[in-house]
Coordinates of C-alpha atoms and ligand atoms in Angstrom, one line a residue:
Chain N
M1229 CA 261.7 79.2 249.9
L1230 CA 261.9 82.8 248.9
N1231 CA 265.3 82.4 246.9
F1232 CA 264.6 84.1 243.8
S1233 CA 267.1 84.3 241.1
K1234 CA 268.5 87.8 239.9
T1235 CA 266.7 87.6 236.6
Q1236 CA 263.5 86.9 238.6
I1237 CA 263.9 90.0 241.0
F1238 CA 264.7 92.1 238.0
G1239 CA 261.9 90.8 235.9
V1240 CA 259.4 91.5 238.8
A1241 CA 260.9 95.1 239.5
A1242 CA 260.9 95.9 235.7
F1243 CA 257.1 94.7 235.6
L1244 CA 256.1 96.8 238.6
A1245 CA 257.9 99.9 237.4
V1246 CA 256.2 99.7 234.0
V1247 CA 252.7 99.1 235.6
F1248 CA 253.0 101.8 238.3
V1249 CA 255.2 104.4 236.8
G1250 CA 255.6 103.8 233.1
V1251 CA 252.1 103.7 232.1
P1252 CA 250.8 106.5 234.1
L1253 CA 253.9 108.7 232.7
F1254 CA 253.2 107.4 229.2
I1255 CA 249.4 108.3 229.5
A1256 CA 250.3 111.8 231.0
A1257 CA 252.8 112.5 228.1
T1258 CA 250.4 111.4 225.3
G1259 CA 247.1 112.4 226.9
R1260 CA 245.6 109.1 226.2
S1261 CA 243.7 108.7 229.4
D1262 CA 241.3 106.0 227.6
F1263 CA 244.2 103.7 228.0
Y1264 CA 243.7 103.6 231.7
F1265 CA 240.2 102.2 231.2
T1266 CA 241.6 99.5 228.7
L1267 CA 244.4 98.6 230.8
T1268 CA 242.2 98.2 233.9
S1269 CA 239.9 95.9 231.9
V1270 CA 243.0 93.9 231.3
A1271 CA 244.0 93.6 234.8
L1272 CA 240.6 92.6 235.9
L1273 CA 240.2 90.0 233.2
A1274 CA 243.8 88.9 234.1
I1275 CA 242.6 88.2 237.7
A1276 CA 239.7 86.3 236.5
S1277 CA 242.0 84.3 234.2
A1278 CA 244.3 83.5 236.9
G1279 CA 241.8 81.5 238.4
V1280 CA 240.9 79.6 235.2
W1281 CA 244.7 78.9 235.1
L1282 CA 244.5 77.4 238.6
T1283 CA 241.8 74.9 237.6
F1284 CA 244.0 73.8 234.7
Y1285 CA 246.6 73.0 237.3
I1286 CA 244.4 70.4 238.9
G1287 CA 243.8 69.1 235.2
R1288 CA 240.3 70.4 234.5
I1289 CA 239.4 72.8 231.6
N1290 CA 237.2 75.5 233.1
I1291 CA 235.0 77.4 230.6
G1292 CA 232.7 78.7 233.4
Q1293 CA 234.6 81.5 234.7
G1294 CA 232.0 84.2 233.3
A1295 CA 229.6 82.7 235.7
F1296 CA 231.5 83.5 238.7
A1297 CA 232.6 86.9 237.5
L1298 CA 228.9 87.7 237.0
V1299 CA 228.1 86.3 240.5
G1300 CA 230.8 88.6 241.9
A1301 CA 229.6 91.6 240.0
Y1302 CA 226.0 91.1 241.2
V1303 CA 226.9 90.3 244.8
S1304 CA 229.0 93.5 245.1
A1305 CA 226.4 95.7 243.1
I1306 CA 223.6 94.4 245.5
L1307 CA 225.6 94.8 248.6
V1308 CA 226.4 98.4 247.6
V1309 CA 223.3 99.6 246.1
K1310 CA 220.5 97.7 248.2
A1311 CA 222.4 97.2 251.4
G1312 CA 224.5 100.2 251.5
W1313 CA 227.8 98.5 252.1
S1314 CA 231.0 99.9 251.4
F1315 CA 232.4 98.7 248.0
W1316 CA 235.8 97.7 249.6
I1317 CA 233.9 95.4 251.8
S1318 CA 231.6 94.2 249.1
L1319 CA 234.6 93.0 247.0
P1320 CA 235.9 90.3 249.3
A1321 CA 232.3 89.6 250.1
A1322 CA 231.8 89.0 246.4
G1323 CA 234.8 86.8 246.0
L1324 CA 233.7 84.7 249.0
F1325 CA 230.3 84.4 247.7
A1326 CA 231.5 83.2 244.3
A1327 CA 233.7 80.7 246.1
L1328 CA 230.8 79.3 248.1
I1329 CA 228.8 78.8 244.9
A1330 CA 231.8 77.0 243.4
V1331 CA 232.0 74.7 246.6
L1332 CA 228.2 73.6 246.0
I1333 CA 228.5 73.3 242.3
G1334 CA 232.0 71.9 242.4
L1335 CA 231.0 68.9 244.8
P1336 CA 229.1 67.1 241.9
I1337 CA 230.7 68.4 238.9
L1338 CA 234.4 68.2 239.7
R1339 CA 234.1 64.3 239.6
L1340 CA 234.0 64.7 235.9
R1341 CA 237.2 65.1 233.9
G1342 CA 238.3 66.2 230.5
V1343 CA 235.8 67.3 228.0
Y1344 CA 232.8 66.4 230.3
F1345 CA 233.8 68.8 233.0
A1346 CA 234.7 71.5 230.1
M1347 CA 231.1 71.0 228.8
I1348 CA 229.5 71.3 232.1
T1349 CA 231.4 74.5 232.9
L1350 CA 230.5 76.0 229.6
V1351 CA 226.7 75.9 230.4
L1352 CA 227.4 77.4 233.8
T1353 CA 227.8 80.9 232.2
Q1354 CA 224.5 80.5 230.5
V1355 CA 222.8 79.3 233.7
A1356 CA 224.2 82.5 235.5
T1357 CA 222.8 84.9 232.9
L1358 CA 219.4 83.0 233.0
T1359 CA 219.3 83.3 236.8
A1360 CA 220.2 86.9 236.6
L1361 CA 217.3 87.4 234.3
A1362 CA 215.0 85.5 236.5
L1363 CA 215.7 86.6 239.9
P1364 CA 213.8 89.4 241.5
I1365 CA 217.0 90.7 243.4
T1366 CA 219.1 91.1 240.2
N1367 CA 216.3 93.3 238.5
G1368 CA 216.0 91.2 235.5
A1369 CA 217.2 92.3 232.0
K1370 CA 217.4 96.0 233.5
G1371 CA 220.3 94.9 235.5
I1372 CA 221.5 97.0 238.3
T1373 CA 222.6 100.6 237.4
N1374 CA 223.9 103.9 238.9
I1375 CA 226.2 101.8 241.2
P1376 CA 228.0 104.4 243.3
L1377 CA 231.7 104.8 243.0
P1378 CA 233.8 103.3 245.7
G1379 CA 234.0 105.4 248.9
A1380 CA 236.8 106.5 251.1
I1381 CA 238.7 104.1 253.4
S1382 CA 240.3 105.6 256.4
I1383 CA 241.7 103.6 259.4
F1384 CA 241.7 105.6 262.7
G1385 CA 240.9 108.8 260.8
I1386 CA 243.9 108.5 258.6
P1387 CA 242.5 108.5 255.2
L1388 CA 244.1 105.6 253.0
V1389 CA 241.9 105.7 249.9
P1390 CA 240.0 108.7 248.8
D1391 CA 236.4 108.7 247.8
F1392 CA 236.4 107.7 244.2
S1393 CA 233.6 110.2 243.3
T1394 CA 235.5 113.1 244.6
L1395 CA 238.5 112.5 242.3
E1396 CA 239.1 114.3 239.0
N1397 CA 240.7 111.2 237.6
S1398 CA 238.8 108.4 238.9
R1399 CA 240.0 106.2 236.1
M1400 CA 243.6 106.4 237.2
A1401 CA 242.4 105.6 240.6
F1402 CA 240.5 102.6 239.3
Y1403 CA 243.7 101.6 237.3
F1404 CA 245.8 101.7 240.4
T1405 CA 243.3 99.6 242.4
A1406 CA 242.9 96.9 239.6
T1407 CA 246.6 96.5 238.9
I1408 CA 247.4 96.5 242.6
L1409 CA 244.6 93.7 243.0
M1410 CA 246.4 91.9 240.2
V1411 CA 249.7 92.1 241.5
I1412 CA 248.3 90.6 244.7
T1413 CA 246.5 87.9 242.9
Y1414 CA 249.5 86.7 241.0
A1415 CA 251.8 86.9 243.9
A1416 CA 249.2 84.7 245.9
L1417 CA 249.1 82.5 242.9
Y1418 CA 252.8 82.0 242.7
R1419 CA 253.2 81.3 246.3
L1420 CA 250.4 78.7 246.0
V1421 CA 251.9 77.0 242.9
N1422 CA 255.2 76.7 244.7
S1423 CA 253.9 75.6 248.1
R1424 CA 252.9 72.3 249.1
L1425 CA 249.2 73.0 247.7
G1426 CA 250.7 73.3 244.2
H1427 CA 252.7 70.2 244.5
L1428 CA 249.7 68.2 245.5
C1429 CA 247.9 69.8 242.5
R1430 CA 250.6 68.8 240.1
S1431 CA 250.5 65.3 241.6
M1432 CA 246.7 65.3 240.8
Q1433 CA 247.1 66.7 237.4
Q1434 CA 249.4 64.0 236.6
N1435 CA 247.7 61.2 238.1
E1436 CA 244.6 61.2 240.3
E1437 CA 244.8 57.7 241.3
L1438 CA 248.5 57.7 242.3
A1439 CA 247.9 60.9 244.2
S1440 CA 245.2 59.2 246.1
S1441 CA 247.3 56.3 246.9
I1442 CA 249.8 58.4 248.4
G1443 CA 247.0 59.9 250.6
V1444 CA 246.1 63.1 248.9
N1445 CA 242.4 63.8 249.6
I1446 CA 241.7 64.5 246.0
T1447 CA 238.1 65.5 246.4
Y1448 CA 239.1 68.1 249.0
I1449 CA 241.8 69.8 246.8
R1450 CA 239.7 69.9 243.8
I1451 CA 237.1 71.6 245.8
L1452 CA 239.5 74.1 247.4
I1453 CA 241.2 74.8 244.0
F1454 CA 237.9 75.5 242.4
A1455 CA 236.6 77.7 245.2
I1456 CA 240.1 79.7 245.0
S1457 CA 239.7 79.9 241.2
S1458 CA 236.1 81.2 241.4
F1459 CA 237.1 83.7 244.3
F1460 CA 239.4 85.3 241.8
G1461 CA 236.6 85.3 239.1
G1462 CA 234.3 86.8 241.7
L1463 CA 236.7 89.4 242.6
G1464 CA 237.4 90.4 239.0
G1465 CA 233.8 90.7 238.2
A1466 CA 233.0 92.7 241.2
M1467 CA 235.7 95.2 240.2
F1468 CA 234.3 95.3 236.7
G1469 CA 230.9 96.1 237.9
S1470 CA 232.1 98.9 239.9
I1471 CA 234.0 100.6 237.0
S1472 CA 231.1 100.3 234.5
Q1473 CA 228.7 101.1 237.6
S1474 CA 226.4 98.9 236.2
V1475 CA 225.8 95.2 235.8
Y1476 CA 223.6 93.3 233.4
P1477 CA 222.9 89.7 232.8
A1478 CA 225.0 90.0 229.6
T1479 CA 227.9 91.8 231.4
F1480 CA 229.7 88.3 231.3
V1481 CA 228.6 85.9 228.6
V1482 CA 229.9 82.6 227.4
K1483 CA 232.4 84.4 224.9
D1484 CA 233.9 85.8 228.2
S1485 CA 234.1 82.5 229.6
V1486 CA 235.9 81.2 226.4
D1487 CA 238.3 84.1 226.4
F1488 CA 239.4 83.4 230.0
M1489 CA 240.3 79.9 229.1
L1490 CA 242.0 81.1 225.8
N1491 CA 244.1 83.8 227.7
C1492 CA 245.5 80.9 229.8
F1493 CA 246.2 78.6 226.5
L1494 CA 247.7 81.7 224.9
G1495 CA 250.0 82.7 227.6
G1496 CA 251.0 79.2 228.6
L1497 CA 249.7 76.7 231.1
G1498 CA 253.1 75.9 232.3
Y1499 CA 253.7 79.5 233.5
V1500 CA 252.1 81.4 236.5
F1501 CA 252.3 84.7 234.7
G1502 CA 251.0 83.1 231.4
P1503 CA 247.4 84.2 232.0
M1504 CA 248.5 87.7 232.4
L1505 CA 250.3 88.0 229.2
G1506 CA 247.7 86.0 227.4
T1507 CA 244.9 88.4 228.6
L1508 CA 247.1 91.6 227.4
V1509 CA 247.7 89.9 223.9
L1510 CA 244.2 88.7 223.2
Y1511 CA 242.6 91.8 224.5
F1512 CA 244.7 94.1 222.3
G1513 CA 244.9 91.6 219.5
W1514 CA 241.0 91.6 219.3
D1515 CA 241.0 95.4 219.2
L1516 CA 243.7 95.8 216.6
L1517 CA 241.7 93.6 214.5
F1518 CA 238.7 95.9 214.7
E1519 CA 239.8 97.5 211.5
F1520 CA 239.0 94.4 209.4
G1521 CA 235.3 94.7 210.2
K1522 CA 233.3 91.5 209.4
Y1523 CA 236.5 89.6 209.0
Q1524 CA 237.6 90.3 212.5
M1525 CA 236.5 87.2 214.2
L1526 CA 237.7 85.1 211.2
I1527 CA 241.2 86.5 211.3
Y1528 CA 241.2 86.3 215.2
A1529 CA 240.3 82.7 215.3
T1530 CA 242.6 81.8 212.5
L1531 CA 245.6 83.4 214.4
L1532 CA 244.6 81.8 217.7
I1533 CA 244.5 78.3 216.1
L1534 CA 248.0 79.0 214.6
I1535 CA 249.4 80.1 217.9
I1536 CA 248.1 77.0 219.7
R1537 CA 249.1 74.7 216.8
F1538 CA 252.7 76.1 216.8
L1539 CA 253.1 77.2 220.4
P1540 CA 251.4 74.6 222.4
N1541 CA 253.0 75.7 225.6
G1542 CA 252.0 79.1 225.0
L1543 CA 253.7 82.6 224.3
L1544 CA 256.0 82.4 227.2
S1545 CA 257.5 79.1 226.2
V1546 CA 259.4 81.3 223.4
R1547 CA 261.0 83.2 226.1
F1548 CA 261.7 80.8 228.9
G1549 CA 261.8 77.3 227.2
K1550 CA 260.3 74.4 229.1
G1551 CA 259.6 74.7 232.7
G1552 CA 260.8 78.2 233.3
G1553 CA 259.1 81.1 234.9
K1554 CA 257.7 79.1 237.7
Chain R
M226 CA 250.5 34.4 264.1
T227 CA 248.8 37.5 264.7
A228 CA 246.9 38.8 261.7
L229 CA 247.6 42.4 260.5
I230 CA 245.3 42.2 257.6
Q231 CA 242.3 40.1 257.4
V232 CA 240.6 39.4 254.1
K233 CA 237.1 38.1 255.2
D234 CA 234.7 36.6 252.6
V235 CA 235.4 39.2 250.1
T236 CA 233.4 39.0 246.9
K237 CA 233.4 41.3 243.9
K238 CA 231.0 41.1 241.1
Y239 CA 231.2 43.0 237.8
G240 CA 227.6 42.6 236.5
G241 CA 227.3 38.8 235.9
L242 CA 231.0 38.3 236.4
I243 CA 232.5 37.1 239.7
A244 CA 235.9 38.7 239.8
N245 CA 236.5 37.6 243.4
N246 CA 234.3 34.8 245.1
A247 CA 234.3 34.6 248.9
I248 CA 238.0 35.0 249.4
S249 CA 239.3 34.7 252.9
F250 CA 243.1 34.8 254.2
D251 CA 245.1 36.5 256.8
V252 CA 248.5 38.4 256.4
A253 CA 250.8 38.4 259.4
E254 CA 253.0 41.3 260.5
N255 CA 256.2 41.5 258.7
E256 CA 255.2 38.9 256.1
I257 CA 255.7 39.0 252.4
L258 CA 252.6 37.3 251.0
S259 CA 252.4 36.9 247.3
V260 CA 249.0 36.4 245.4
I261 CA 249.3 34.4 242.2
G262 CA 247.2 33.1 239.5
P263 CA 246.6 33.2 235.7
N264 CA 245.6 36.4 234.0
G265 CA 242.0 37.5 235.0
A266 CA 242.0 35.4 238.1
G267 CA 241.1 38.6 240.2
K268 CA 244.5 39.5 241.7
S269 CA 244.4 43.1 241.0
T270 CA 240.7 43.2 241.9
L271 CA 241.6 42.0 245.2
F272 CA 244.3 44.6 245.8
K273 CA 242.0 47.3 244.8
M274 CA 239.5 46.3 247.2
I275 CA 242.1 46.1 250.0
A276 CA 243.2 49.7 249.3
S277 CA 239.5 50.9 248.9
F278 CA 240.2 51.9 245.3
T279 CA 236.9 49.7 244.6
P280 CA 234.3 48.7 246.9
T281 CA 233.5 45.1 247.8
T282 CA 230.4 43.6 246.7
S283 CA 230.3 41.7 250.1
G284 CA 232.8 40.8 252.7
E285 CA 235.3 43.1 254.3
V286 CA 239.1 43.7 254.8
T287 CA 240.2 44.9 258.1
Y288 CA 243.8 46.1 259.2
Q289 CA 244.7 45.9 262.9
G290 CA 241.0 44.9 263.4
E291 CA 239.5 48.0 261.8
R292 CA 237.6 47.8 258.5
I293 CA 239.6 49.5 255.6
S294 CA 237.5 48.2 252.6
N295 CA 234.8 50.4 251.2
L296 CA 236.4 53.6 252.3
K297 CA 238.5 56.0 250.3
P298 CA 241.9 55.4 249.0
H299 CA 243.6 58.4 250.9
I300 CA 242.0 57.3 254.1
V301 CA 243.2 53.8 253.7
A302 CA 246.8 55.3 252.8
R303 CA 246.6 57.5 256.0
K304 CA 246.1 54.4 258.1
G305 CA 249.4 52.9 256.4
V306 CA 248.1 50.6 253.7
V307 CA 249.4 51.8 250.4
R308 CA 249.0 50.3 247.0
T309 CA 251.3 50.6 244.0
F310 CA 249.9 50.1 240.4
Q311 CA 250.1 47.3 238.0
E312 CA 250.5 49.7 235.1
T313 CA 253.7 52.0 235.5
T314 CA 251.8 54.9 237.2
I315 CA 254.2 57.6 238.1
F316 CA 254.0 61.4 238.2
K317 CA 255.4 61.8 234.5
S318 CA 256.8 65.4 234.6
M319 CA 258.1 65.2 237.9
T320 CA 261.8 64.3 238.7
V321 CA 262.4 61.2 240.6
R322 CA 263.4 63.3 243.8
E323 CA 260.3 65.5 243.3
S324 CA 257.9 62.6 243.2
V325 CA 259.3 61.2 246.5
V326 CA 259.1 64.5 248.1
V327 CA 255.5 65.1 247.3
A328 CA 254.7 61.5 248.2
Q329 CA 255.7 62.4 251.8
H330 CA 252.8 64.9 252.3
L331 CA 251.2 62.5 254.9
R332 CA 254.2 63.5 257.3
A333 CA 253.6 67.1 257.0
K334 CA 253.3 68.9 260.3
A335 CA 252.6 72.4 258.9
S336 CA 249.0 73.2 257.2
L337 CA 248.5 74.2 253.7
A338 CA 248.2 77.8 254.8
G339 CA 251.5 77.5 256.7
Y340 CA 253.1 76.3 253.6
F341 CA 251.5 79.1 251.6
W342 CA 252.8 81.9 254.1
G343 CA 256.3 79.9 254.5
S344 CA 256.0 79.3 258.3
K345 CA 258.9 77.9 260.1
T346 CA 257.2 74.4 260.4
A347 CA 256.6 74.3 256.9
K348 CA 260.3 75.1 256.0
D349 CA 261.3 72.5 258.5
D350 CA 258.8 70.0 256.8
V351 CA 260.4 70.7 253.4
T352 CA 264.0 70.0 254.7
A353 CA 262.8 67.0 256.3
F354 CA 261.2 65.6 253.0
E355 CA 264.1 66.5 251.0
K356 CA 266.6 64.8 253.6
Y357 CA 264.4 61.6 253.7
A358 CA 263.8 61.6 249.9
D359 CA 267.7 61.5 249.5
E360 CA 268.1 58.8 252.3
L361 CA 265.2 56.8 250.7
L362 CA 266.8 57.0 247.3
D363 CA 270.2 56.1 248.5
F364 CA 268.5 53.2 250.1
L365 CA 266.8 52.1 246.9
G366 CA 270.1 52.6 244.9
M367 CA 268.5 55.5 242.8
S368 CA 270.6 58.4 244.0
E369 CA 272.0 58.6 240.5
I370 CA 268.8 59.2 238.8
S371 CA 267.3 61.3 241.4
N372 CA 267.2 64.3 239.0
E373 CA 265.9 62.6 236.0
Q374 CA 262.3 63.4 234.9
A375 CA 260.3 60.3 235.4
S376 CA 259.0 60.1 231.8
N377 CA 262.5 59.6 230.5
L378 CA 263.2 56.6 232.8
P379 CA 263.5 52.8 231.5
Q380 CA 260.9 50.4 232.6
G381 CA 263.0 48.9 235.3
S382 CA 263.5 52.3 237.1
L383 CA 259.9 53.1 236.7
R384 CA 259.0 50.1 238.9
A385 CA 261.4 51.1 241.3
L386 CA 260.2 54.8 241.2
G387 CA 256.7 53.3 242.0
I388 CA 258.0 51.5 245.0
A389 CA 260.0 54.7 246.0
I390 CA 256.8 56.7 246.0
G391 CA 254.9 54.0 247.9
L392 CA 257.7 53.7 250.5
A393 CA 257.8 57.6 250.8
T394 CA 254.4 57.6 252.4
D395 CA 255.8 55.5 255.3
P396 CA 253.6 52.6 255.0
K397 CA 253.0 49.7 257.4
V398 CA 251.6 47.5 254.6
L399 CA 252.7 47.9 250.9
L400 CA 250.7 46.2 248.1
L401 CA 252.8 45.8 245.1
D402 CA 250.9 44.8 241.7
E403 CA 253.4 42.9 239.5
P404 CA 256.5 44.9 240.6
F405 CA 258.9 42.7 238.6
A406 CA 257.1 43.1 235.2
G407 CA 259.0 44.0 232.3
M408 CA 262.4 43.4 233.9
N409 CA 265.3 41.2 233.1
H410 CA 266.6 38.5 235.4
D411 CA 269.2 40.7 237.0
E412 CA 266.8 43.5 237.6
T413 CA 264.2 41.2 239.1
M414 CA 266.9 39.7 241.5
N415 CA 267.8 43.2 242.5
M416 CA 264.2 44.0 243.2
V417 CA 263.7 40.8 245.1
N418 CA 266.6 41.9 247.3
L419 CA 265.1 45.3 247.6
V420 CA 261.6 44.2 248.6
R421 CA 263.2 41.9 251.3
S422 CA 265.1 44.7 252.7
V423 CA 262.1 47.0 252.8
R424 CA 260.4 44.1 254.9
D425 CA 263.8 43.4 256.9
E426 CA 264.9 46.9 257.5
R427 CA 261.7 49.0 257.6
G428 CA 259.3 46.5 259.0
V429 CA 257.1 47.0 256.2
T430 CA 254.5 44.0 255.6
V431 CA 254.6 43.3 251.8
M432 CA 251.8 41.8 249.6
L433 CA 252.5 41.4 246.1
V434 CA 251.0 40.0 242.9
E435 CA 253.6 38.6 240.4
H436 CA 253.9 36.1 237.5
D437 CA 257.6 35.5 237.8
M438 CA 257.5 32.2 239.6
P439 CA 261.0 31.9 240.5
A440 CA 261.0 35.4 242.0
V441 CA 257.6 34.7 243.8
M442 CA 259.1 31.4 245.2
N443 CA 262.3 33.0 246.2
I444 CA 260.6 36.0 248.0
S445 CA 257.5 34.9 249.6
D446 CA 256.8 33.6 253.1
R447 CA 253.5 32.4 251.9
I448 CA 251.4 32.3 248.8
V449 CA 247.7 32.5 248.1
V450 CA 246.6 31.1 244.7
L451 CA 243.5 32.5 243.0
N452 CA 242.0 31.0 239.9
F453 CA 238.8 32.2 238.2
G454 CA 238.0 34.3 241.2
E455 CA 238.2 31.5 243.6
K456 CA 241.0 30.8 246.3
I457 CA 242.4 27.4 245.4
A458 CA 245.3 27.1 247.8
E459 CA 247.3 28.9 250.3
G460 CA 250.5 28.0 251.9
T461 CA 254.5 28.1 251.9
P462 CA 256.3 28.2 248.6
S463 CA 257.0 24.4 248.9
E464 CA 253.4 23.5 250.0
I465 CA 252.2 25.5 246.8
Q466 CA 254.6 23.8 244.5
N467 CA 253.5 20.4 245.6
N468 CA 249.7 21.3 245.9
E469 CA 247.8 18.9 243.4
K470 CA 245.1 21.5 242.8
V471 CA 247.6 24.3 242.0
I472 CA 249.6 22.0 239.6
E473 CA 246.4 20.8 237.8
A474 CA 244.4 24.1 237.7
Y475 CA 247.1 26.5 237.3
L476 CA 250.7 25.4 236.7
G477 CA 249.5 22.5 234.4
S478 CA 252.4 20.8 232.9
V479 CA 254.9 23.6 232.9
D480 CA 256.5 22.4 236.1
D481 CA 259.9 23.9 235.3
E482 CA 258.3 27.4 235.3
I483 CA 257.8 27.0 239.1
G484 CA 261.7 26.6 239.5
M485 CA 261.6 23.1 241.0
Ligands
LIG1881 N1 236.3 47.6 236.2 C1 236.0 46.3 235.7 N2 234.9 46.2 235.3 C2 234.4 45.0 234.7 N3 235.1 43.9 234.7 C3 236.3 44.1 235.4 C4 236.9 45.4 235.9 N4 238.1 45.0 236.5 C5 238.4 43.9 236.4 N5 237.3 43.2 235.7 C6 237.3 41.7 235.4 O1 237.6 40.9 236.4 C7 238.4 39.8 236.2 C8 239.6 40.1 237.1 O2 240.6 41.0 236.7 P1 241.7 41.3 237.4 O3 241.6 41.4 238.8 O4 242.5 42.5 236.7 O5 242.7 40.0 237.0 P2 244.4 39.8 237.5 O6 244.8 41.0 238.1 O7 244.4 38.7 238.2 O8 244.9 39.6 235.9 C9 238.8 39.9 234.8 O9 237.8 39.1 234.0 C10 238.4 41.4 234.4 O10 238.2 41.4 233.0
LIG1882 MG1 246.2 42.2 237.4

């Protein structure tokens, strides 16, 4: 099952080298340490986008990942600030809580397909924002601020991760944390897609009726996938809150949910690594267009439409042709 | 005759329309039973209720004495009653072999997590699925097209693929809705032989809906005739061919169509 081709191994090795060696060297040489922050954001958004991509894999357009990122950010912030948990434990807890919410919401809404499901998920982000404004525990519009930086991890007295607040360069530490998390996320996604669960998802994406006639419990798989997707959203959101050391109701808004979805379209729905590339391109694309001032949105939207029109299978389709990269 | 499937007083109403009205009959183990009738008679509706794709309005269907109607399709499939579709319903962007592999998932011994981590059981499962897929495709005479993408197949092969997917689940009862539709004479005869060997060699009980009368008369042990949601006759092919009611209500004057 783990029989990768030479090109695949080379590609992954090159990617890891760039991320873990190339980028730090480049930043050290140019002194552009602000790049760490930018690339960390890309990595975290790519984690959330991976979740959206997975819901595409069962044939559902998910425009609600911002809601789960927001849930994750708040859960982690509350656990760290109010309950005094270590950030490192709050991180998986945030993912699991987002997954739990996804199960509860998914039970009724995953029956819907196509544009109906998309519309409902679009509303979710707004609901999450309004909930954050209304609940006492989330502190309303003031949000949660002054979140302490992640603390140290040590096992049997051996320090594994230093306390981030003692570091001179916490940006670099966040960069490594976020990219490691991203690599794990995409490795897990790759495995999932290429294991039986992935095959069952594909069967459902192509024909839910036929899938159920061969005995696939489509309700269960849908919920499971939506929960995993939201777990990724919660994880990305929690980490994001920790880096900015604050969470507000508007930390993730509808535009973020739309971006998560666009990242997937742009990179390519047929490729596991599509959303990662899509996130990178979209994030930098938006920034590069900053110079155009008030025309930024117009140009951005036009370019997106052109790309989706002429590359319906995403940017990666240029490189691999149909069905590659999986 | 011991009944494997019993259809008991099954009624289906769509608003004011009675698609099936108090239908009852038994299906014996190892039988090939056809359900015939003009378009809109309620044949597909009946199959959908047997496989729990749609609930009955009243009445029930049992398999080995257990109710299988008004459940969920995947639960009925797990019990061994599997339906194929009237429309060519397939997994478009999978190859023939991939479709047949994925359709075997009910036989999986490893858990989904086991597959994720690549456990030994999971690897053995995959090997076994692939081996069986090749065997099955060989049995169905489809080895040559096993690596073709389903969306590229001609109509006849699509029907065969639909049956292959159904068979891959290792069913006890296979419900085939118009398996010969869109096939020419030779293809139909091939398929008739195939369905018969599915029953003879694999012990699968077959229920089918079909319009091709010569094929139905050739293949069926017994036939149930529906008309406007009512069961108007039941019997062997020769009984049906000579049944006054059938000739009058359904076959009318086109005697030659039933191959007499
Ligand atoms: N989902 C549905 N909603 C309303 N009416 C339906 C539905 N499905 C089937 N019918 C009606 O039930 C009758 C029987 O249909 P069907 O079982 O498909 O007939 P057959 O397969 O014998 O051609 C038809 O009049 C059809 O229009
Ligand atoms: Mg029909």
